[in-house]
Amino acid sequence: MSDTIFSKIINREISADIIFEDDISLAFKDVNPQAPIHFLVIPKKPIATINAITEEDRLVVGHLFYVAAKLADEMGFAEEGYRTVMNCNEFGGQSVYHIHLHVLGGKLMGWPPYTDKPKALE
Ligand code: 5GP
């Protein structure tokens, strides 16, 4: 758990385009952007999935949204709007097991957010 790629980014063992950091969180640009603006806000505490969030983590997880909104405001796309996504496990499309809030902006988002038939309906 502690050696996911995101822990390595927190520890500066691998590089990332970091746009914000505080005691609780780190935000950096997604290496494979899915929108003109696409960054991730992660807790420094390694929490594997949404399912692993404990009662004591509630303020940490809420902080991720606070940081997302603060950066959207500072970067100038808060008013036009944006999408936040946190994927959970296989069916949610999670690939890195350290929770992260995707922040996507700079284009009009579609809904529903998937393009393929969900596995659950196959
Ligand atoms: P997930 O699929 O788990 O919801 O999202 C993981 C995200 O992390 C993906 O959008 C992927 O592009 C991004 N990602 C994976 N490895 C790295 C990396 O080494 N650096 C950065 N900046 N993003 C990464």
CSV table of C-alpha atoms and ligand atoms in Angstrom, one decimal:
chain,number,residue,atom,x,y,z
A,1,MET,CA,0.0,0.0,0.0
A,2,SER,CA,2.6,2.5,1.0
A,3,ASP,CA,4.6,2.1,-2.2
A,4,THR,CA,2.0,3.0,-4.8
A,5,ILE,CA,3.2,5.3,-7.5
A,6,PHE,CA,1.4,8.1,-5.6
A,7,SER,CA,3.3,7.5,-2.4
A,8,LYS,CA,6.5,7.8,-4.6
A,9,ILE,CA,5.2,11.1,-5.9
A,10,ILE,CA,4.5,12.4,-2.3
A,11,ASN,CA,8.0,11.3,-1.3
A,12,ARG,CA,9.6,12.9,-4.4
A,13,GLU,CA,11.0,9.5,-5.5
A,14,ILE,CA,9.4,10.0,-8.9
A,15,SER,CA,8.6,13.4,-10.5
A,16,ALA,CA,5.2,14.9,-11.2
A,17,ASP,CA,3.9,18.3,-12.1
A,18,ILE,CA,2.9,19.3,-8.6
A,19,ILE,CA,0.5,22.3,-8.5
A,20,PHE,CA,-0.4,22.4,-4.7
A,21,GLU,CA,0.8,20.9,-1.5
A,22,ASP,CA,-0.2,21.3,2.2
A,23,ASP,CA,0.1,19.1,5.3
A,24,ILE,CA,-2.8,16.9,4.3
A,25,SER,CA,-2.8,16.8,0.5
A,26,LEU,CA,-1.0,17.0,-2.8
A,27,ALA,CA,-2.3,18.0,-6.2
A,28,PHE,CA,-0.6,17.2,-9.5
A,29,LYS,CA,-1.4,17.1,-13.2
A,30,ASP,CA,-2.5,13.7,-14.5
A,31,VAL,CA,0.1,12.1,-16.7
A,32,ASN,CA,-2.6,11.0,-19.2
A,33,PRO,CA,-5.0,13.9,-19.2
A,34,GLN,CA,-8.6,13.2,-20.3
A,35,ALA,CA,-9.6,16.9,-20.6
A,36,PRO,CA,-7.8,20.2,-21.2
A,37,ILE,CA,-7.5,20.5,-17.4
A,38,HIS,CA,-7.0,17.3,-15.5
A,39,PHE,CA,-5.3,17.0,-12.2
A,40,LEU,CA,-5.5,14.7,-9.1
A,41,VAL,CA,-5.9,15.7,-5.5
A,42,ILE,CA,-4.6,13.0,-3.1
A,43,PRO,CA,-4.3,12.7,0.6
A,44,LYS,CA,-0.8,12.2,2.0
A,45,LYS,CA,-2.3,9.5,4.1
A,46,PRO,CA,-2.3,6.3,2.0
A,47,ILE,CA,-5.9,5.2,1.9
A,48,ALA,CA,-6.4,2.4,-0.7
A,49,THR,CA,-10.0,2.9,-1.8
A,50,ILE,CA,-13.2,4.7,-0.9
A,51,ASN,CA,-14.2,1.5,0.9
A,52,ALA,CA,-11.2,1.9,3.3
A,53,ILE,CA,-12.1,5.4,4.4
A,54,THR,CA,-12.6,5.4,8.2
A,55,GLU,CA,-14.5,7.7,10.5
A,56,GLU,CA,-11.2,9.5,11.3
A,57,ASP,CA,-10.5,10.1,7.6
A,58,ARG,CA,-13.6,12.1,7.0
A,59,LEU,CA,-12.0,15.5,7.4
A,60,VAL,CA,-9.1,14.4,5.2
A,61,VAL,CA,-11.4,13.3,2.4
A,62,GLY,CA,-13.5,16.5,2.7
A,63,HIS,CA,-10.2,18.4,2.4
A,64,LEU,CA,-9.6,17.0,-1.1
A,65,PHE,CA,-12.8,18.7,-2.3
A,66,TYR,CA,-11.8,21.9,-0.5
A,67,VAL,CA,-8.5,21.8,-2.4
A,68,ALA,CA,-10.2,21.0,-5.7
A,69,ALA,CA,-12.5,24.0,-5.4
A,70,LYS,CA,-9.7,26.3,-4.2
A,71,LEU,CA,-7.5,25.3,-7.2
A,72,ALA,CA,-10.5,25.6,-9.6
A,73,ASP,CA,-11.0,29.1,-8.4
A,74,GLU,CA,-7.4,30.1,-8.5
A,75,MET,CA,-6.9,28.6,-12.0
A,76,GLY,CA,-10.0,30.4,-13.2
A,77,PHE,CA,-12.4,27.6,-14.2
A,78,ALA,CA,-14.6,27.4,-11.1
A,79,GLU,CA,-17.5,29.4,-12.6
A,80,GLU,CA,-17.6,27.6,-16.0
A,81,GLY,CA,-17.6,24.3,-14.0
A,82,TYR,CA,-15.7,21.1,-13.9
A,83,ARG,CA,-16.1,17.4,-13.0
A,84,THR,CA,-14.7,15.6,-9.9
A,85,VAL,CA,-14.4,11.8,-10.0
A,86,MET,CA,-13.1,9.3,-7.5
A,87,ASN,CA,-13.1,5.7,-8.9
A,88,CYS,CA,-13.4,2.7,-6.6
A,89,ASN,CA,-12.1,-0.8,-7.4
A,90,GLU,CA,-12.4,-2.7,-10.7
A,91,PHE,CA,-15.9,-1.7,-11.7
A,92,GLY,CA,-15.2,1.9,-10.9
A,93,GLY,CA,-12.1,1.9,-13.1
A,94,GLN,CA,-9.6,2.4,-10.3
A,95,SER,CA,-6.0,1.7,-11.3
A,96,VAL,CA,-4.0,3.3,-8.5
A,97,TYR,CA,-4.8,2.1,-5.0
A,98,HIS,CA,-4.3,5.3,-3.2
A,99,ILE,CA,-7.5,7.4,-3.3
A,100,HIS,CA,-7.4,10.4,-5.6
A,101,LEU,CA,-9.9,13.0,-6.7
A,102,HIS,CA,-9.8,13.6,-10.4
A,103,VAL,CA,-10.5,17.2,-11.3
A,104,LEU,CA,-11.4,17.6,-15.0
A,105,GLY,CA,-12.2,20.9,-16.7
A,106,GLY,CA,-11.8,23.1,-19.7
A,107,LYS,CA,-14.5,21.4,-21.8
A,108,LEU,CA,-18.2,20.5,-21.6
A,109,MET,CA,-18.5,17.1,-19.9
A,110,GLY,CA,-20.8,14.4,-21.1
A,111,TRP,CA,-23.2,12.3,-19.0
A,112,PRO,CA,-23.2,9.4,-18.2
A,113,PRO,CA,-19.5,9.4,-17.7
A,114,TYR,CA,-18.7,6.1,-19.3
A,115,THR,CA,-18.5,5.2,-23.0
A,116,ASP,CA,-18.5,1.4,-22.7
A,117,LYS,CA,-21.2,-0.9,-21.5
A,118,PRO,CA,-20.6,-1.4,-17.8
A,119,LYS,CA,-19.2,-4.8,-17.0
A,120,ALA,CA,-22.1,-5.4,-14.6
A,121,LEU,CA,-24.5,-5.4,-17.5
A,122,GLU,CA,-22.5,-7.8,-19.8
B,1,5GP,P1,-7.7,5.8,-11.6
B,1,5GP,O1,-7.8,5.0,-12.9
B,1,5GP,O2,-7.1,5.0,-10.5
B,1,5GP,O3,-9.0,6.4,-11.2
B,1,5GP,O4,-6.8,7.0,-11.9
B,1,5GP,C1,-5.4,6.9,-11.9
B,1,5GP,C2,-4.9,8.1,-12.6
B,1,5GP,O5,-3.5,8.3,-12.3
B,1,5GP,C3,-4.9,8.0,-14.1
B,1,5GP,O6,-5.7,9.0,-14.7
B,1,5GP,C4,-3.5,8.0,-14.6
B,1,5GP,O7,-3.3,8.7,-15.8
B,1,5GP,C5,-2.8,8.7,-13.4
B,1,5GP,N1,-1.4,8.3,-13.2
B,1,5GP,C6,-1.0,7.0,-13.1
B,1,5GP,N2,0.4,7.0,-12.9
B,1,5GP,C7,0.7,8.3,-12.9
B,1,5GP,C8,2.0,8.9,-12.7
B,1,5GP,O8,3.0,8.3,-12.5
B,1,5GP,N3,2.0,10.3,-12.7
B,1,5GP,C9,0.9,11.0,-12.8
B,1,5GP,N4,1.0,12.4,-12.8
B,1,5GP,N5,-0.3,10.5,-13.0
B,1,5GP,C10,-0.4,9.1,-13.0
